[in-house]
Amino acid sequence: MRLIAALFSLLIVAEGGGAPLTVGTATAQPGEKSSGWIEVPKGVDDGTRIPVSVISGAKSGPVLALIGGTHGYEYTSIIALERLLPKLDPARMSGSVIIVHIANPPTFYGRRIYYGPDGKNLNRMYPGDPNGTISERIAYAITNEVIEKATHLADLHCGDGNESLRPYSYWMPIGDEKVDNAAREMVLAFGLDHIVIDRTRPKDPKKSVYTSTTAMVRGKPAITAESGGMGLTDEASVDAQEKGALSLIAHLGIMNAPSVRAANPVWYEHTEVLRAPVAGVWRPLVDQRDSVAKDALIGRILDPFGNVVREVHAPFAGEMLYVVGTPPVSEGEPLGFVAEPKKE
């Protein structure tokens, strides 16, 4: 039986004609899958280890990186990628998938919203710094171990532990027609039918800031998807991420899977994140999916004694894509995200 298995393995390698794919300690030959860790060494603060899986197709093709848990309180992507792993059959794949199960373990195990133990937001630290604090070193490790080895990328998010969010995704054109068009097709293939167009992302690979942008400026089409929030793992939100990932895998020709491509998407280009002008106790008056008129009252910030210190109004008419749903807010942090649908 061992001889037959060995001969079968050699046949797969010969058919695929590809080299082993290694990410951290996980190495998979063509036709195999493997799980392991990206070790982030201790530096100016404690290190960590990032759980990853590599599914290497029997035949060559695109390499899709799926990244979950960039923010540790965003659980839906973590659960969705855990469910996705056993459904990927490398023997049926033309191409490979890299899964980053929890990109930011210190925030996940520490139950932290937005920021790591170094006070930094991982999704603002790219391409990272091997000599920086833990968030910078994680960004550096993912840039070099995952993004550099992928041909396409999807960064999976949801509303953080304090954010009530409706499902939507980001298309982030950078001015490279080939990369931008491929990313547009990816965002449609993922299937979330509300799509934000963000043309403000950095163009400098040395200051790419965001996970997806780091891929885009390196010529690798990428998207960001959002589904779920408030620290919940409801089935609908997890299912949207899992089905979206499978649909994207099918779109890239890596493996046959059901498509959930968005047929009639709503596009948003005029958007604004509403930020707290002062720290206080937040009392929202709207929720995600609500439509608001220009100057509509979104909510109030109170002091600890119940006195209103600021009111927050909509800067223009639109729809709320997310709203902070818990009371504590700090100056400069998000309160909500309003977006105006494109009329064409």
Short mmCIF file of C-alpha atoms in Angstrom, two decimals:
data_model
loop_
_atom_site.label_atom_id
_atom_site.label_comp_id
_atom_site.label_asym_id
_atom_site.label_seq_id
_atom_site.Cartn_x
_atom_site.Cartn_y
_atom_site.Cartn_z
CA MET A 1 0.00 0.00 0.00
CA ARG A 2 2.88 2.40 0.81
CA LEU A 3 4.43 1.67 -2.60
CA ILE A 4 1.13 2.41 -4.38
CA ALA A 5 0.71 5.66 -2.41
CA ALA A 6 4.25 6.71 -3.25
CA LEU A 7 3.75 5.98 -6.95
CA PHE A 8 0.46 7.93 -6.91
CA SER A 9 2.22 10.87 -5.26
CA LEU A 10 4.92 10.83 -7.94
CA LEU A 11 2.25 10.74 -10.64
CA ILE A 12 0.59 13.84 -9.21
CA VAL A 13 3.91 15.70 -9.06
CA ALA A 14 4.71 14.72 -12.66
CA GLU A 15 1.28 15.83 -13.87
CA GLY A 16 1.41 19.11 -12.00
CA GLY A 17 4.97 19.86 -12.95
CA GLY A 18 5.19 22.32 -10.06
CA ALA A 19 7.57 22.91 -7.20
CA PRO A 20 6.71 22.52 -3.51
CA LEU A 21 4.98 25.53 -1.97
CA THR A 22 6.32 26.57 1.43
CA VAL A 23 4.86 29.15 3.78
CA GLY A 24 6.51 29.26 7.16
CA THR A 25 6.83 25.70 8.42
CA ALA A 26 4.07 24.43 6.08
CA THR A 27 5.35 22.76 2.90
CA ALA A 28 3.07 21.05 0.38
CA GLN A 29 4.13 19.14 -2.71
CA PRO A 30 1.81 19.38 -5.74
CA GLY A 31 -1.32 17.44 -4.83
CA GLU A 32 -0.83 17.87 -1.07
CA LYS A 33 -1.97 20.11 1.76
CA SER A 34 -0.05 21.06 4.86
CA SER A 35 -0.54 23.25 7.92
CA GLY A 36 2.05 24.96 10.05
CA TRP A 37 3.20 28.30 11.41
CA ILE A 38 4.86 31.52 10.39
CA GLU A 39 7.15 32.24 13.31
CA VAL A 40 7.46 35.93 14.20
CA PRO A 41 10.52 36.13 16.46
CA LYS A 42 10.71 38.10 19.67
CA GLY A 43 12.09 41.60 19.12
CA VAL A 44 11.52 44.80 21.03
CA ASP A 45 8.44 43.00 22.39
CA ASP A 46 7.09 39.44 22.44
CA GLY A 47 6.89 37.38 19.26
CA THR A 48 4.04 35.21 17.99
CA ARG A 49 3.26 32.39 15.56
CA ILE A 50 0.72 32.71 12.77
CA PRO A 51 -1.26 29.56 11.81
CA VAL A 52 -1.24 28.89 8.06
CA SER A 53 -2.29 26.16 5.64
CA VAL A 54 -0.95 25.49 2.15
CA ILE A 55 -3.05 23.60 -0.38
CA SER A 56 -0.89 22.90 -3.43
CA GLY A 57 -2.78 21.84 -6.54
CA ALA A 58 -1.81 18.81 -8.57
CA LYS A 59 -1.61 21.11 -11.59
CA SER A 60 -0.04 24.54 -11.80
CA GLY A 61 -2.10 27.72 -11.75
CA PRO A 62 -2.78 30.87 -9.73
CA VAL A 63 -1.86 31.10 -6.05
CA LEU A 64 -4.66 32.70 -4.02
CA ALA A 65 -3.91 33.97 -0.52
CA LEU A 66 -6.90 34.13 1.84
CA ILE A 67 -6.16 36.12 4.99
CA GLY A 68 -8.39 36.04 8.06
CA GLY A 69 -8.12 37.53 11.50
CA THR A 70 -6.19 40.69 10.63
CA HIS A 71 -8.18 42.18 13.48
CA GLY A 72 -8.48 39.60 16.21
CA TYR A 73 -12.05 40.41 17.27
CA GLU A 74 -13.28 39.84 13.69
CA TYR A 75 -14.23 36.20 14.07
CA THR A 76 -16.27 35.41 10.95
CA SER A 77 -13.26 35.12 8.63
CA ILE A 78 -11.45 32.88 11.09
CA ILE A 79 -14.39 30.46 11.29
CA ALA A 80 -15.02 30.62 7.52
CA LEU A 81 -11.42 29.70 6.65
CA GLU A 82 -11.44 26.90 9.22
CA ARG A 83 -14.52 25.48 7.45
CA LEU A 84 -13.03 26.04 4.01
CA LEU A 85 -9.84 24.03 4.57
CA PRO A 86 -11.31 20.49 4.42
CA LYS A 87 -13.29 21.40 1.28
CA LEU A 88 -10.16 22.11 -0.76
CA ASP A 89 -8.97 19.00 -2.59
CA PRO A 90 -5.45 19.51 -3.98
CA ALA A 91 -5.86 16.56 -6.34
CA ARG A 92 -8.62 18.52 -8.12
CA MET A 93 -6.85 21.87 -8.09
CA SER A 94 -5.00 23.73 -10.85
CA GLY A 95 -3.20 26.24 -8.69
CA SER A 96 -2.82 26.68 -4.97
CA VAL A 97 -4.39 28.35 -1.96
CA ILE A 98 -2.58 29.85 1.00
CA ILE A 99 -4.76 30.28 4.09
CA VAL A 100 -3.71 32.59 6.89
CA HIS A 101 -6.10 31.44 9.60
CA ILE A 102 -5.36 34.11 12.23
CA ALA A 103 -3.11 36.88 10.95
CA ASN A 104 -2.94 38.64 14.30
CA PRO A 105 -2.82 36.13 17.19
CA PRO A 106 -1.98 38.74 19.89
CA THR A 107 -5.24 40.58 19.21
CA PHE A 108 -7.27 37.37 18.86
CA TYR A 109 -6.16 35.76 22.11
CA GLY A 110 -6.10 39.14 23.86
CA ARG A 111 -9.67 39.93 22.68
CA ARG A 112 -8.47 43.32 21.43
CA ILE A 113 -10.43 45.69 19.17
CA TYR A 114 -8.48 47.51 16.44
CA TYR A 115 -5.07 47.56 18.10
CA GLY A 116 -2.39 45.07 19.07
CA PRO A 117 -0.55 45.07 22.40
CA ASP A 118 1.82 47.67 20.87
CA GLY A 119 -1.11 50.06 20.32
CA LYS A 120 -0.91 49.69 16.52
CA ASN A 121 -3.44 48.60 13.90
CA LEU A 122 -1.97 45.74 11.84
CA ASN A 123 -3.91 46.85 8.76
CA ARG A 124 -2.02 50.16 8.79
CA MET A 125 1.49 48.71 9.19
CA TYR A 126 2.34 47.28 5.75
CA PRO A 127 4.74 46.29 4.30
CA GLY A 128 6.07 46.04 7.84
CA ASP A 129 9.42 46.26 9.56
CA PRO A 130 11.47 43.27 10.79
CA ASN A 131 12.92 45.46 13.54
CA GLY A 132 9.65 47.12 14.59
CA THR A 133 7.06 46.26 17.22
CA ILE A 134 4.90 43.14 16.97
CA SER A 135 2.32 44.58 14.54
CA GLU A 136 5.09 45.76 12.21
CA ARG A 137 6.86 42.41 12.41
CA ILE A 138 3.64 40.52 11.65
CA ALA A 139 3.05 42.75 8.61
CA TYR A 140 6.62 42.12 7.45
CA ALA A 141 6.21 38.35 7.87
CA ILE A 142 2.91 38.25 5.94
CA THR A 143 4.31 40.46 3.19
CA ASN A 144 7.29 38.19 2.63
CA GLU A 145 5.86 34.75 3.45
CA VAL A 146 2.37 35.15 1.95
CA ILE A 147 1.91 38.14 -0.34
CA GLU A 148 5.19 37.64 -2.19
CA LYS A 149 4.28 33.99 -2.86
CA ALA A 150 0.71 34.65 -4.03
CA THR A 151 -0.62 35.82 -7.38
CA HIS A 152 -3.99 37.00 -5.99
CA LEU A 153 -5.22 37.93 -2.52
CA ALA A 154 -8.43 38.36 -0.54
CA ASP A 155 -8.28 39.98 2.89
CA LEU A 156 -11.35 38.87 4.85
CA HIS A 157 -12.76 41.16 7.52
CA CYS A 158 -15.96 41.97 9.35
CA GLY A 159 -17.05 44.72 11.69
CA ASP A 160 -14.76 44.70 14.71
CA GLY A 161 -16.10 43.76 18.14
CA ASN A 162 -17.76 47.18 18.46
CA GLU A 163 -19.08 47.57 14.89
CA SER A 164 -22.51 46.67 13.52
CA LEU A 165 -21.85 46.11 9.80
CA ARG A 166 -23.76 45.19 6.66
CA PRO A 167 -21.89 42.91 4.19
CA TYR A 168 -19.86 44.79 1.60
CA SER A 169 -16.48 44.65 -0.12
CA TYR A 170 -13.80 47.00 -1.44
CA TRP A 171 -12.47 47.48 -4.95
CA MET A 172 -9.29 49.56 -4.68
CA PRO A 173 -8.00 50.59 -8.15
CA ILE A 174 -4.42 51.91 -8.18
CA GLY A 175 -4.13 53.05 -11.81
CA ASP A 176 -2.73 49.83 -13.28
CA GLU A 177 -5.45 48.82 -15.76
CA LYS A 178 -4.55 45.13 -15.86
CA VAL A 179 -4.37 44.73 -12.09
CA ASP A 180 -7.41 46.96 -11.46
CA ASN A 181 -9.62 45.09 -13.94
CA ALA A 182 -8.60 41.72 -12.50
CA ALA A 183 -9.38 42.95 -8.98
CA ARG A 184 -12.77 44.23 -10.17
CA GLU A 185 -13.64 40.79 -11.50
CA MET A 186 -12.51 39.26 -8.21
CA VAL A 187 -14.74 41.54 -6.13
CA LEU A 188 -17.73 40.63 -8.29
CA ALA A 189 -16.86 36.93 -8.08
CA PHE A 190 -16.78 37.09 -4.27
CA GLY A 191 -20.49 37.82 -4.38
CA LEU A 192 -21.12 40.61 -1.86
CA ASP A 193 -23.41 42.90 -3.83
CA HIS A 194 -22.49 46.20 -2.12
CA ILE A 195 -19.06 47.38 -3.24
CA VAL A 196 -17.05 50.42 -2.13
CA ILE A 197 -14.70 51.94 -4.71
CA ASP A 198 -11.68 53.33 -2.88
CA ARG A 199 -9.27 55.29 -5.10
CA THR A 200 -7.36 56.80 -2.15
CA ARG A 201 -5.10 53.85 -1.37
CA PRO A 202 -1.30 54.40 -1.43
CA LYS A 203 0.67 53.67 -4.60
CA ASP A 204 4.13 53.32 -2.99
CA PRO A 205 5.15 49.68 -2.33
CA LYS A 206 7.35 50.90 0.52
CA LYS A 207 4.38 52.58 2.23
CA SER A 208 1.49 50.35 1.18
CA VAL A 209 -0.21 50.58 4.62
CA TYR A 210 -2.99 48.01 4.01
CA THR A 211 -2.83 44.24 3.41
CA SER A 212 -4.71 44.32 0.10
CA THR A 213 -2.91 47.40 -1.15
CA THR A 214 0.43 45.70 -0.49
CA ALA A 215 -0.60 43.03 -2.98
CA MET A 216 -2.04 45.50 -5.52
CA VAL A 217 1.08 47.67 -5.72
CA ARG A 218 3.12 44.50 -6.29
CA GLY A 219 1.02 43.62 -9.34
CA LYS A 220 -1.19 41.09 -7.55
CA PRO A 221 -4.97 41.70 -7.84
CA ALA A 222 -6.56 41.89 -4.39
CA ILE A 223 -9.84 42.66 -2.63
CA THR A 224 -11.11 43.23 0.89
CA ALA A 225 -14.41 41.70 1.99
CA GLU A 226 -16.50 42.50 5.08
CA SER A 227 -19.24 40.29 6.54
CA GLY A 228 -20.39 40.19 10.16
CA GLY A 229 -19.49 42.16 13.26
CA MET A 230 -19.99 42.84 16.97
CA GLY A 231 -17.90 39.80 17.90
CA LEU A 232 -20.58 37.42 16.58
CA THR A 233 -20.23 34.27 14.46
CA ASP A 234 -23.74 34.10 13.01
CA GLU A 235 -24.20 31.56 10.25
CA ALA A 236 -25.18 34.04 7.54
CA SER A 237 -22.05 36.15 8.00
CA VAL A 238 -19.68 33.17 8.16
CA ASP A 239 -21.42 31.48 5.23
CA ALA A 240 -21.02 34.58 3.05
CA GLN A 241 -17.26 34.54 3.61
CA GLU A 242 -16.92 30.80 2.99
CA LYS A 243 -19.05 30.85 -0.16
CA GLY A 244 -17.29 33.98 -1.38
CA ALA A 245 -13.88 32.34 -0.98
CA LEU A 246 -15.01 29.22 -2.86
CA SER A 247 -16.55 31.34 -5.61
CA LEU A 248 -13.28 33.25 -5.94
CA ILE A 249 -11.35 29.97 -6.15
CA ALA A 250 -13.68 28.88 -8.97
CA HIS A 251 -13.37 32.26 -10.71
CA LEU A 252 -9.57 31.92 -10.80
CA GLY A 253 -9.86 28.41 -12.24
CA ILE A 254 -8.19 26.78 -9.25
CA MET A 255 -11.02 24.34 -8.45
CA ASN A 256 -14.62 23.84 -9.48
CA ALA A 257 -17.02 25.30 -6.91
CA PRO A 258 -20.40 27.07 -6.90
CA SER A 259 -20.35 30.69 -8.05
CA VAL A 260 -22.03 33.45 -6.05
CA ARG A 261 -20.98 36.23 -8.44
CA ALA A 262 -22.79 39.52 -7.82
CA ALA A 263 -25.10 40.13 -10.78
CA ASN A 264 -26.50 43.58 -9.89
CA PRO A 265 -24.09 45.20 -7.43
CA VAL A 266 -24.56 48.56 -5.75
CA TRP A 267 -21.38 50.61 -6.13
CA TYR A 268 -20.29 53.37 -3.74
CA GLU A 269 -17.58 55.90 -4.56
CA HIS A 270 -18.55 58.85 -2.35
CA THR A 271 -17.94 57.60 1.20
CA GLU A 272 -16.82 58.93 4.56
CA VAL A 273 -15.83 57.39 7.87
CA LEU A 274 -17.41 59.43 10.67
CA ARG A 275 -14.96 59.89 13.52
CA ALA A 276 -15.43 60.87 17.15
CA PRO A 277 -14.52 64.52 17.73
CA VAL A 278 -14.10 63.81 21.45
CA ALA A 279 -13.95 60.82 23.77
CA GLY A 280 -17.15 59.85 25.54
CA VAL A 281 -20.17 57.57 25.75
CA TRP A 282 -21.65 56.93 22.29
CA ARG A 283 -25.38 56.72 21.71
CA PRO A 284 -26.12 55.88 18.04
CA LEU A 285 -29.53 56.70 16.58
CA VAL A 286 -29.10 54.67 13.38
CA ASP A 287 -27.80 51.23 12.48
CA GLN A 288 -26.16 49.57 9.50
CA ARG A 289 -28.34 49.42 6.37
CA ASP A 290 -30.24 52.59 7.41
CA SER A 291 -30.59 55.37 4.85
CA VAL A 292 -29.82 58.86 6.11
CA ALA A 293 -30.48 62.34 4.75
CA LYS A 294 -27.85 65.06 4.62
CA ASP A 295 -27.35 66.54 8.12
CA ALA A 296 -29.41 63.72 9.70
CA LEU A 297 -28.52 63.07 13.34
CA ILE A 298 -26.42 59.89 13.47
CA GLY A 299 -25.89 59.85 17.22
CA ARG A 300 -24.70 61.72 20.29
CA ILE A 301 -21.59 61.58 22.45
CA LEU A 302 -22.30 61.99 26.16
CA ASP A 303 -20.04 62.56 29.13
CA PRO A 304 -20.06 60.02 31.99
CA PHE A 305 -22.83 62.01 33.71
CA GLY A 306 -25.22 61.76 30.78
CA ASN A 307 -24.72 65.26 29.37
CA VAL A 308 -24.57 65.61 25.59
CA VAL A 309 -21.16 66.97 24.58
CA ARG A 310 -21.37 66.52 20.80
CA GLU A 311 -23.86 65.55 18.14
CA VAL A 312 -22.76 63.73 14.98
CA HIS A 313 -24.57 64.41 11.70
CA ALA A 314 -24.44 62.84 8.24
CA PRO A 315 -22.22 64.87 5.89
CA PHE A 316 -24.33 63.82 2.90
CA ALA A 317 -27.28 61.59 2.05
CA GLY A 318 -26.44 57.91 1.84
CA GLU A 319 -26.55 54.51 3.52
CA MET A 320 -24.84 53.40 6.70
CA LEU A 321 -22.46 50.53 5.96
CA TYR A 322 -21.43 50.20 9.59
CA VAL A 323 -22.15 51.90 12.90
CA VAL A 324 -20.26 51.55 16.17
CA GLY A 325 -22.73 49.74 18.40
CA THR A 326 -21.03 49.89 21.81
CA PRO A 327 -20.78 52.91 24.14
CA PRO A 328 -17.05 53.68 24.56
CA VAL A 329 -15.45 55.91 21.94
CA SER A 330 -12.09 57.63 21.88
CA GLU A 331 -11.27 60.82 20.03
CA GLY A 332 -10.48 60.14 16.38
CA GLU A 333 -11.90 56.62 16.30
CA PRO A 334 -14.70 55.57 13.91
CA LEU A 335 -18.37 56.03 14.74
CA GLY A 336 -19.81 54.89 11.43
CA PHE A 337 -19.33 54.68 7.67
CA VAL A 338 -21.73 56.45 5.32
CA ALA A 339 -21.75 55.78 1.57
CA GLU A 340 -23.66 57.28 -1.33
CA PRO A 341 -24.71 54.82 -4.08
CA LYS A 342 -23.51 55.66 -7.58
CA LYS A 343 -26.42 56.75 -9.76
CA GLU A 344 -25.14 55.15 -12.98
#
